[in-house]
Amino acid sequence: MPSSAPPAGRDARGGAVRVGLVIPVRGGDRGKTRLDVEQARRSALAAAFALDTVAAARAASLVGEVVVVGALAEPVDGVRVIADPGGGLLAAVLAGLGALRMSTAQAGAGADAGAGAGPAPTAVLLGDLPALRPVELDDALAAAALHERAFVPDAEGSGTSLIVARVGVPHAPRFGPDSAARHRAAGYVELALPAGSGLRHDVDTLDQLRAVASLALGPRTRALLDD
Protein backbone atom coordinates (compact mmCIF):
# COMPACT_ATOMS: atom_id res chain seq x y z
CA MET A 1 0.00 0.00 0.00
CA PRO A 2 1.46 3.44 -0.91
CA SER A 3 2.51 5.61 2.02
CA SER A 4 0.14 8.42 2.95
CA ALA A 5 3.01 10.51 4.33
CA PRO A 6 3.77 13.71 2.41
CA PRO A 7 6.99 13.83 0.37
CA ALA A 8 10.10 15.13 2.10
CA GLY A 9 9.99 18.90 2.38
CA ARG A 10 6.20 19.05 1.87
CA ASP A 11 3.36 19.36 4.34
CA ALA A 12 0.10 17.39 4.31
CA ARG A 13 -1.34 19.80 1.76
CA GLY A 14 1.64 19.52 -0.56
CA GLY A 15 3.04 22.94 0.28
CA ALA A 16 6.70 23.57 1.01
CA VAL A 17 7.60 23.22 4.69
CA ARG A 18 9.23 26.34 6.05
CA VAL A 19 12.20 25.85 8.33
CA GLY A 20 12.65 27.42 11.76
CA LEU A 21 16.08 29.03 11.79
CA VAL A 22 18.49 29.91 14.59
CA ILE A 23 21.29 32.40 13.88
CA PRO A 24 23.85 32.89 16.67
CA VAL A 25 25.49 36.32 16.51
CA ARG A 26 28.45 37.50 18.53
CA GLY A 27 28.96 41.23 18.25
CA GLY A 28 30.63 44.12 20.04
CA ASP A 29 34.11 43.65 21.45
CA ARG A 30 33.64 39.85 21.48
CA GLY A 31 32.93 39.59 17.76
CA LYS A 32 35.45 38.53 15.12
CA THR A 33 38.52 38.68 17.35
CA ARG A 34 40.58 36.88 14.68
CA LEU A 35 40.07 39.71 12.19
CA ASP A 36 43.36 41.58 12.35
CA VAL A 37 42.01 45.12 12.08
CA GLU A 38 41.50 47.86 14.65
CA GLN A 39 38.70 47.32 17.15
CA ALA A 40 36.15 49.82 15.83
CA ARG A 41 36.39 48.48 12.29
CA ARG A 42 36.25 44.89 13.52
CA SER A 43 33.03 45.62 15.43
CA ALA A 44 31.55 47.38 12.40
CA LEU A 45 32.40 44.45 10.13
CA ALA A 46 30.95 41.91 12.57
CA ALA A 47 27.72 43.92 12.74
CA ALA A 48 27.55 44.18 8.94
CA PHE A 49 28.19 40.45 8.46
CA ALA A 50 25.37 39.62 10.86
CA LEU A 51 22.85 42.02 9.34
CA ASP A 52 23.59 40.88 5.79
CA THR A 53 23.32 37.22 6.85
CA VAL A 54 20.02 37.74 8.68
CA ALA A 55 18.54 39.79 5.83
CA ALA A 56 19.42 37.09 3.28
CA ALA A 57 18.00 34.36 5.51
CA ARG A 58 14.82 36.32 6.12
CA ALA A 59 14.34 36.68 2.35
CA ALA A 60 14.66 32.93 1.68
CA SER A 61 11.30 31.44 0.74
CA LEU A 62 11.83 28.21 2.71
CA VAL A 63 12.64 30.01 5.97
CA GLY A 64 9.90 30.48 8.53
CA GLU A 65 10.59 31.76 12.03
CA VAL A 66 14.03 33.32 12.56
CA VAL A 67 15.56 33.52 16.03
CA VAL A 68 18.79 35.48 16.48
CA VAL A 69 20.75 34.69 19.63
CA GLY A 70 22.83 37.70 20.57
CA ALA A 71 22.32 41.22 19.30
CA LEU A 72 21.85 43.03 16.00
CA ALA A 73 23.03 46.57 15.28
CA GLU A 74 19.56 47.41 13.98
CA PRO A 75 16.18 45.65 14.01
CA VAL A 76 15.17 43.36 11.14
CA ASP A 77 11.47 42.86 10.42
CA GLY A 78 10.17 39.41 11.27
CA VAL A 79 13.21 38.41 13.32
CA ARG A 80 13.08 37.58 17.03
CA VAL A 81 16.21 38.41 19.03
CA ILE A 82 16.96 36.69 22.33
CA ALA A 83 19.84 37.26 24.71
CA ASP A 84 23.02 35.26 24.38
CA PRO A 85 23.11 33.06 27.49
CA GLY A 86 26.91 33.09 27.60
CA GLY A 87 29.03 29.99 27.54
CA GLY A 88 30.04 30.07 23.89
CA LEU A 89 28.62 29.13 20.52
CA LEU A 90 27.10 25.80 21.52
CA ALA A 91 25.20 27.37 24.42
CA ALA A 92 23.84 30.04 22.07
CA VAL A 93 22.75 27.40 19.54
CA LEU A 94 20.96 25.37 22.21
CA ALA A 95 19.22 28.48 23.53
CA GLY A 96 17.98 29.33 20.05
CA LEU A 97 16.71 25.82 19.41
CA GLY A 98 14.95 25.92 22.77
CA ALA A 99 13.25 29.17 21.79
CA LEU A 100 12.07 27.61 18.53
CA ARG A 101 10.67 24.60 20.37
CA MET A 102 8.79 26.84 22.78
CA SER A 103 7.23 28.98 20.06
CA THR A 104 6.28 25.86 18.08
CA ALA A 105 4.58 24.38 21.14
CA GLN A 106 2.70 27.62 21.79
CA ALA A 107 1.60 27.88 18.17
CA GLY A 108 0.45 24.27 18.18
CA ALA A 109 -1.54 24.73 21.37
CA GLY A 110 -3.37 27.72 19.95
CA ALA A 111 -3.88 26.47 16.41
CA ASP A 112 -7.16 25.25 14.98
CA ALA A 113 -6.93 21.47 14.76
CA GLY A 114 -8.11 21.64 11.16
CA ALA A 115 -5.55 24.21 10.06
CA GLY A 116 -2.84 21.68 9.29
CA ALA A 117 -0.29 23.51 11.45
CA GLY A 118 2.49 21.42 12.86
CA PRO A 119 6.11 21.45 13.93
CA ALA A 120 8.70 22.60 11.44
CA PRO A 121 12.17 21.40 10.51
CA THR A 122 14.88 23.34 12.32
CA ALA A 123 18.24 24.69 11.24
CA VAL A 124 21.19 26.61 12.62
CA LEU A 125 22.97 29.11 10.39
CA LEU A 126 26.16 30.89 11.37
CA GLY A 127 25.84 34.67 11.49
CA ASP A 128 28.98 35.60 9.56
CA LEU A 129 28.06 34.79 5.95
CA PRO A 130 28.04 38.23 4.28
CA ALA A 131 27.90 36.80 0.73
CA LEU A 132 24.89 34.56 1.42
CA ARG A 133 22.09 34.79 -1.14
CA PRO A 134 18.52 33.71 -0.33
CA VAL A 135 18.44 31.25 -3.23
CA GLU A 136 21.54 29.48 -1.90
CA LEU A 137 19.90 28.94 1.46
CA ASP A 138 16.67 27.77 -0.22
CA ASP A 139 18.59 25.26 -2.33
CA ALA A 140 20.39 23.88 0.73
CA LEU A 141 17.18 23.59 2.76
CA ALA A 142 15.43 21.81 -0.11
CA ALA A 143 18.32 19.34 -0.41
CA ALA A 144 18.39 18.84 3.36
CA ALA A 145 14.72 17.79 3.33
CA LEU A 146 15.81 14.47 1.81
CA HIS A 147 17.74 13.58 4.99
CA GLU A 148 16.98 13.33 8.69
CA ARG A 149 19.98 15.54 9.42
CA ALA A 150 22.19 17.43 7.00
CA PHE A 151 24.98 20.01 7.10
CA VAL A 152 26.90 22.38 4.85
CA PRO A 153 30.69 22.57 5.35
CA ASP A 154 32.56 25.84 5.05
CA ALA A 155 34.85 26.63 2.12
CA GLU A 156 37.87 25.10 3.87
CA GLY A 157 35.95 21.88 4.45
CA SER A 158 36.70 21.61 8.17
CA GLY A 159 34.04 23.93 9.59
CA THR A 160 30.26 24.06 9.35
CA SER A 161 28.00 26.91 8.24
CA LEU A 162 24.55 25.24 8.38
CA ILE A 163 22.92 22.26 10.08
CA VAL A 164 19.36 21.12 9.40
CA ALA A 165 17.12 18.51 11.05
CA ARG A 166 13.77 17.15 9.91
CA VAL A 167 10.57 17.56 11.89
CA GLY A 168 10.80 15.50 15.07
CA VAL A 169 14.53 14.81 14.72
CA PRO A 170 16.64 16.32 17.52
CA HIS A 171 19.78 18.21 16.67
CA ALA A 172 23.24 17.09 17.79
CA PRO A 173 25.23 20.30 17.20
CA ARG A 174 28.98 19.90 17.09
CA PHE A 175 30.17 23.42 16.30
CA GLY A 176 33.79 24.16 17.13
CA PRO A 177 37.13 22.84 15.85
CA ASP A 178 36.78 20.21 13.10
CA SER A 179 33.00 20.59 13.23
CA ALA A 180 32.46 19.18 9.73
CA ALA A 181 33.96 15.83 10.69
CA ARG A 182 32.16 15.89 14.01
CA HIS A 183 28.78 16.66 12.43
CA ARG A 184 29.36 13.88 9.92
CA ALA A 185 30.11 11.46 12.76
CA ALA A 186 26.94 12.60 14.55
CA GLY A 187 24.81 11.52 11.60
CA TYR A 188 24.54 14.70 9.56
CA VAL A 189 24.74 14.13 5.80
CA GLU A 190 27.06 16.51 3.96
CA LEU A 191 25.36 18.58 1.27
CA ALA A 192 27.42 19.22 -1.85
CA LEU A 193 27.36 22.94 -2.62
CA PRO A 194 29.59 24.81 -5.08
CA ALA A 195 32.82 26.15 -3.61
CA GLY A 196 31.75 29.66 -4.57
CA SER A 197 28.45 29.53 -2.70
CA GLY A 198 28.08 32.35 -0.19
CA LEU A 199 26.65 29.79 2.21
CA ARG A 200 30.11 28.23 2.50
CA HIS A 201 32.04 31.46 3.06
CA ASP A 202 32.05 32.47 6.70
CA VAL A 203 34.49 35.21 7.62
CA ASP A 204 36.78 34.97 10.63
CA THR A 205 40.13 36.15 9.22
CA LEU A 206 41.50 38.74 6.81
CA ASP A 207 42.30 36.00 4.29
CA GLN A 208 38.67 34.88 4.37
CA LEU A 209 37.52 38.48 4.02
CA ARG A 210 39.73 38.92 0.95
CA ALA A 211 38.36 35.68 -0.52
CA VAL A 212 34.76 36.71 -0.03
CA ALA A 213 35.29 40.23 -1.42
CA SER A 214 34.99 38.91 -4.99
CA LEU A 215 31.53 37.46 -4.31
CA ALA A 216 28.19 39.28 -4.33
CA LEU A 217 28.38 40.70 -0.82
CA GLY A 218 25.44 42.01 1.14
CA PRO A 219 24.99 45.79 1.02
CA ARG A 220 26.25 46.60 4.52
CA THR A 221 29.46 44.62 4.16
CA ARG A 222 30.06 45.94 0.65
CA ALA A 223 29.62 49.52 1.82
CA LEU A 224 32.23 49.03 4.54
CA LEU A 225 34.74 47.43 2.18
CA ASP A 226 34.22 50.17 -0.40
CA ASP A 227 34.65 52.88 2.21
CSV table of C-alpha atoms in Angstrom, one decimal:
chain,number,residue,atom,x,y,z
A,1,MET,CA,0.0,0.0,0.0
A,2,PRO,CA,1.5,3.4,-0.9
A,3,SER,CA,2.5,5.6,2.0
A,4,SER,CA,0.1,8.4,2.9
A,5,ALA,CA,3.0,10.5,4.3
A,6,PRO,CA,3.8,13.7,2.4
A,7,PRO,CA,7.0,13.8,0.4
A,8,ALA,CA,10.1,15.1,2.1
A,9,GLY,CA,10.0,18.9,2.4
A,10,ARG,CA,6.2,19.0,1.9
A,11,ASP,CA,3.4,19.4,4.3
A,12,ALA,CA,0.1,17.4,4.3
A,13,ARG,CA,-1.3,19.8,1.8
A,14,GLY,CA,1.6,19.5,-0.6
A,15,GLY,CA,3.0,22.9,0.3
A,16,ALA,CA,6.7,23.6,1.0
A,17,VAL,CA,7.6,23.2,4.7
A,18,ARG,CA,9.2,26.3,6.0
A,19,VAL,CA,12.2,25.9,8.3
A,20,GLY,CA,12.7,27.4,11.8
A,21,LEU,CA,16.1,29.0,11.8
A,22,VAL,CA,18.5,29.9,14.6
A,23,ILE,CA,21.3,32.4,13.9
A,24,PRO,CA,23.8,32.9,16.7
A,25,VAL,CA,25.5,36.3,16.5
A,26,ARG,CA,28.5,37.5,18.5
A,27,GLY,CA,29.0,41.2,18.2
A,28,GLY,CA,30.6,44.1,20.0
A,29,ASP,CA,34.1,43.7,21.4
A,30,ARG,CA,33.6,39.9,21.5
A,31,GLY,CA,32.9,39.6,17.8
A,32,LYS,CA,35.4,38.5,15.1
A,33,THR,CA,38.5,38.7,17.3
A,34,ARG,CA,40.6,36.9,14.7
A,35,LEU,CA,40.1,39.7,12.2
A,36,ASP,CA,43.4,41.6,12.4
A,37,VAL,CA,42.0,45.1,12.1
A,38,GLU,CA,41.5,47.9,14.6
A,39,GLN,CA,38.7,47.3,17.1
A,40,ALA,CA,36.1,49.8,15.8
A,41,ARG,CA,36.4,48.5,12.3
A,42,ARG,CA,36.2,44.9,13.5
A,43,SER,CA,33.0,45.6,15.4
A,44,ALA,CA,31.5,47.4,12.4
A,45,LEU,CA,32.4,44.4,10.1
A,46,ALA,CA,30.9,41.9,12.6
A,47,ALA,CA,27.7,43.9,12.7
A,48,ALA,CA,27.5,44.2,8.9
A,49,PHE,CA,28.2,40.4,8.5
A,50,ALA,CA,25.4,39.6,10.9
A,51,LEU,CA,22.9,42.0,9.3
A,52,ASP,CA,23.6,40.9,5.8
A,53,THR,CA,23.3,37.2,6.8
A,54,VAL,CA,20.0,37.7,8.7
A,55,ALA,CA,18.5,39.8,5.8
A,56,ALA,CA,19.4,37.1,3.3
A,57,ALA,CA,18.0,34.4,5.5
A,58,ARG,CA,14.8,36.3,6.1
A,59,ALA,CA,14.3,36.7,2.3
A,60,ALA,CA,14.7,32.9,1.7
A,61,SER,CA,11.3,31.4,0.7
A,62,LEU,CA,11.8,28.2,2.7
A,63,VAL,CA,12.6,30.0,6.0
A,64,GLY,CA,9.9,30.5,8.5
A,65,GLU,CA,10.6,31.8,12.0
A,66,VAL,CA,14.0,33.3,12.6
A,67,VAL,CA,15.6,33.5,16.0
A,68,VAL,CA,18.8,35.5,16.5
A,69,VAL,CA,20.7,34.7,19.6
A,70,GLY,CA,22.8,37.7,20.6
A,71,ALA,CA,22.3,41.2,19.3
A,72,LEU,CA,21.8,43.0,16.0
A,73,ALA,CA,23.0,46.6,15.3
A,74,GLU,CA,19.6,47.4,14.0
A,75,PRO,CA,16.2,45.6,14.0
A,76,VAL,CA,15.2,43.4,11.1
A,77,ASP,CA,11.5,42.9,10.4
A,78,GLY,CA,10.2,39.4,11.3
A,79,VAL,CA,13.2,38.4,13.3
A,80,ARG,CA,13.1,37.6,17.0
A,81,VAL,CA,16.2,38.4,19.0
A,82,ILE,CA,17.0,36.7,22.3
A,83,ALA,CA,19.8,37.3,24.7
A,84,ASP,CA,23.0,35.3,24.4
A,85,PRO,CA,23.1,33.1,27.5
A,86,GLY,CA,26.9,33.1,27.6
A,87,GLY,CA,29.0,30.0,27.5
A,88,GLY,CA,30.0,30.1,23.9
A,89,LEU,CA,28.6,29.1,20.5
A,90,LEU,CA,27.1,25.8,21.5
A,91,ALA,CA,25.2,27.4,24.4
A,92,ALA,CA,23.8,30.0,22.1
A,93,VAL,CA,22.8,27.4,19.5
A,94,LEU,CA,21.0,25.4,22.2
A,95,ALA,CA,19.2,28.5,23.5
A,96,GLY,CA,18.0,29.3,20.1
A,97,LEU,CA,16.7,25.8,19.4
A,98,GLY,CA,15.0,25.9,22.8
A,99,ALA,CA,13.3,29.2,21.8
A,100,LEU,CA,12.1,27.6,18.5
A,101,ARG,CA,10.7,24.6,20.4
A,102,MET,CA,8.8,26.8,22.8
A,103,SER,CA,7.2,29.0,20.1
A,104,THR,CA,6.3,25.9,18.1
A,105,ALA,CA,4.6,24.4,21.1
A,106,GLN,CA,2.7,27.6,21.8
A,107,ALA,CA,1.6,27.9,18.2
A,108,GLY,CA,0.4,24.3,18.2
A,109,ALA,CA,-1.5,24.7,21.4
A,110,GLY,CA,-3.4,27.7,20.0
A,111,ALA,CA,-3.9,26.5,16.4
A,112,ASP,CA,-7.2,25.3,15.0
A,113,ALA,CA,-6.9,21.5,14.8
A,114,GLY,CA,-8.1,21.6,11.2
A,115,ALA,CA,-5.5,24.2,10.1
A,116,GLY,CA,-2.8,21.7,9.3
A,117,ALA,CA,-0.3,23.5,11.4
A,118,GLY,CA,2.5,21.4,12.9
A,119,PRO,CA,6.1,21.4,13.9
A,120,ALA,CA,8.7,22.6,11.4
A,121,PRO,CA,12.2,21.4,10.5
A,122,THR,CA,14.9,23.3,12.3
A,123,ALA,CA,18.2,24.7,11.2
A,124,VAL,CA,21.2,26.6,12.6
A,125,LEU,CA,23.0,29.1,10.4
A,126,LEU,CA,26.2,30.9,11.4
A,127,GLY,CA,25.8,34.7,11.5
A,128,ASP,CA,29.0,35.6,9.6
A,129,LEU,CA,28.1,34.8,6.0
A,130,PRO,CA,28.0,38.2,4.3
A,131,ALA,CA,27.9,36.8,0.7
A,132,LEU,CA,24.9,34.6,1.4
A,133,ARG,CA,22.1,34.8,-1.1
A,134,PRO,CA,18.5,33.7,-0.3
A,135,VAL,CA,18.4,31.2,-3.2
A,136,GLU,CA,21.5,29.5,-1.9
A,137,LEU,CA,19.9,28.9,1.5
A,138,ASP,CA,16.7,27.8,-0.2
A,139,ASP,CA,18.6,25.3,-2.3
A,140,ALA,CA,20.4,23.9,0.7
A,141,LEU,CA,17.2,23.6,2.8
A,142,ALA,CA,15.4,21.8,-0.1
A,143,ALA,CA,18.3,19.3,-0.4
A,144,ALA,CA,18.4,18.8,3.4
A,145,ALA,CA,14.7,17.8,3.3
A,146,LEU,CA,15.8,14.5,1.8
A,147,HIS,CA,17.7,13.6,5.0
A,148,GLU,CA,17.0,13.3,8.7
A,149,ARG,CA,20.0,15.5,9.4
A,150,ALA,CA,22.2,17.4,7.0
A,151,PHE,CA,25.0,20.0,7.1
A,152,VAL,CA,26.9,22.4,4.8
A,153,PRO,CA,30.7,22.6,5.4
A,154,ASP,CA,32.6,25.8,5.0
A,155,ALA,CA,34.9,26.6,2.1
A,156,GLU,CA,37.9,25.1,3.9
A,157,GLY,CA,36.0,21.9,4.5
A,158,SER,CA,36.7,21.6,8.2
A,159,GLY,CA,34.0,23.9,9.6
A,160,THR,CA,30.3,24.1,9.4
A,161,SER,CA,28.0,26.9,8.2
A,162,LEU,CA,24.6,25.2,8.4
A,163,ILE,CA,22.9,22.3,10.1
A,164,VAL,CA,19.4,21.1,9.4
A,165,ALA,CA,17.1,18.5,11.0
A,166,ARG,CA,13.8,17.1,9.9
A,167,VAL,CA,10.6,17.6,11.9
A,168,GLY,CA,10.8,15.5,15.1
A,169,VAL,CA,14.5,14.8,14.7
A,170,PRO,CA,16.6,16.3,17.5
A,171,HIS,CA,19.8,18.2,16.7
A,172,ALA,CA,23.2,17.1,17.8
A,173,PRO,CA,25.2,20.3,17.2
A,174,ARG,CA,29.0,19.9,17.1
A,175,PHE,CA,30.2,23.4,16.3
A,176,GLY,CA,33.8,24.2,17.1
A,177,PRO,CA,37.1,22.8,15.8
A,178,ASP,CA,36.8,20.2,13.1
A,179,SER,CA,33.0,20.6,13.2
A,180,ALA,CA,32.5,19.2,9.7
A,181,ALA,CA,34.0,15.8,10.7
A,182,ARG,CA,32.2,15.9,14.0
A,183,HIS,CA,28.8,16.7,12.4
A,184,ARG,CA,29.4,13.9,9.9
A,185,ALA,CA,30.1,11.5,12.8
A,186,ALA,CA,26.9,12.6,14.5
A,187,GLY,CA,24.8,11.5,11.6
A,188,TYR,CA,24.5,14.7,9.6
A,189,VAL,CA,24.7,14.1,5.8
A,190,GLU,CA,27.1,16.5,4.0
A,191,LEU,CA,25.4,18.6,1.3
A,192,ALA,CA,27.4,19.2,-1.9
A,193,LEU,CA,27.4,22.9,-2.6
A,194,PRO,CA,29.6,24.8,-5.1
A,195,ALA,CA,32.8,26.1,-3.6
A,196,GLY,CA,31.8,29.7,-4.6
A,197,SER,CA,28.5,29.5,-2.7
A,198,GLY,CA,28.1,32.3,-0.2
A,199,LEU,CA,26.7,29.8,2.2
A,200,ARG,CA,30.1,28.2,2.5
A,201,HIS,CA,32.0,31.5,3.1
A,202,ASP,CA,32.0,32.5,6.7
A,203,VAL,CA,34.5,35.2,7.6
A,204,ASP,CA,36.8,35.0,10.6
A,205,THR,CA,40.1,36.1,9.2
A,206,LEU,CA,41.5,38.7,6.8
A,207,ASP,CA,42.3,36.0,4.3
A,208,GLN,CA,38.7,34.9,4.4
A,209,LEU,CA,37.5,38.5,4.0
A,210,ARG,CA,39.7,38.9,0.9
A,211,ALA,CA,38.4,35.7,-0.5
A,212,VAL,CA,34.8,36.7,0.0
A,213,ALA,CA,35.3,40.2,-1.4
A,214,SER,CA,35.0,38.9,-5.0
A,215,LEU,CA,31.5,37.5,-4.3
A,216,ALA,CA,28.2,39.3,-4.3
A,217,LEU,CA,28.4,40.7,-0.8
A,218,GLY,CA,25.4,42.0,1.1
A,219,PRO,CA,25.0,45.8,1.0
A,220,ARG,CA,26.2,46.6,4.5
A,221,THR,CA,29.5,44.6,4.2
A,222,ARG,CA,30.1,45.9,0.6
A,223,ALA,CA,29.6,49.5,1.8
A,224,LEU,CA,32.2,49.0,4.5
A,225,LEU,CA,34.7,47.4,2.2
A,226,ASP,CA,34.2,50.2,-0.4
A,227,ASP,CA,34.6,52.9,2.2
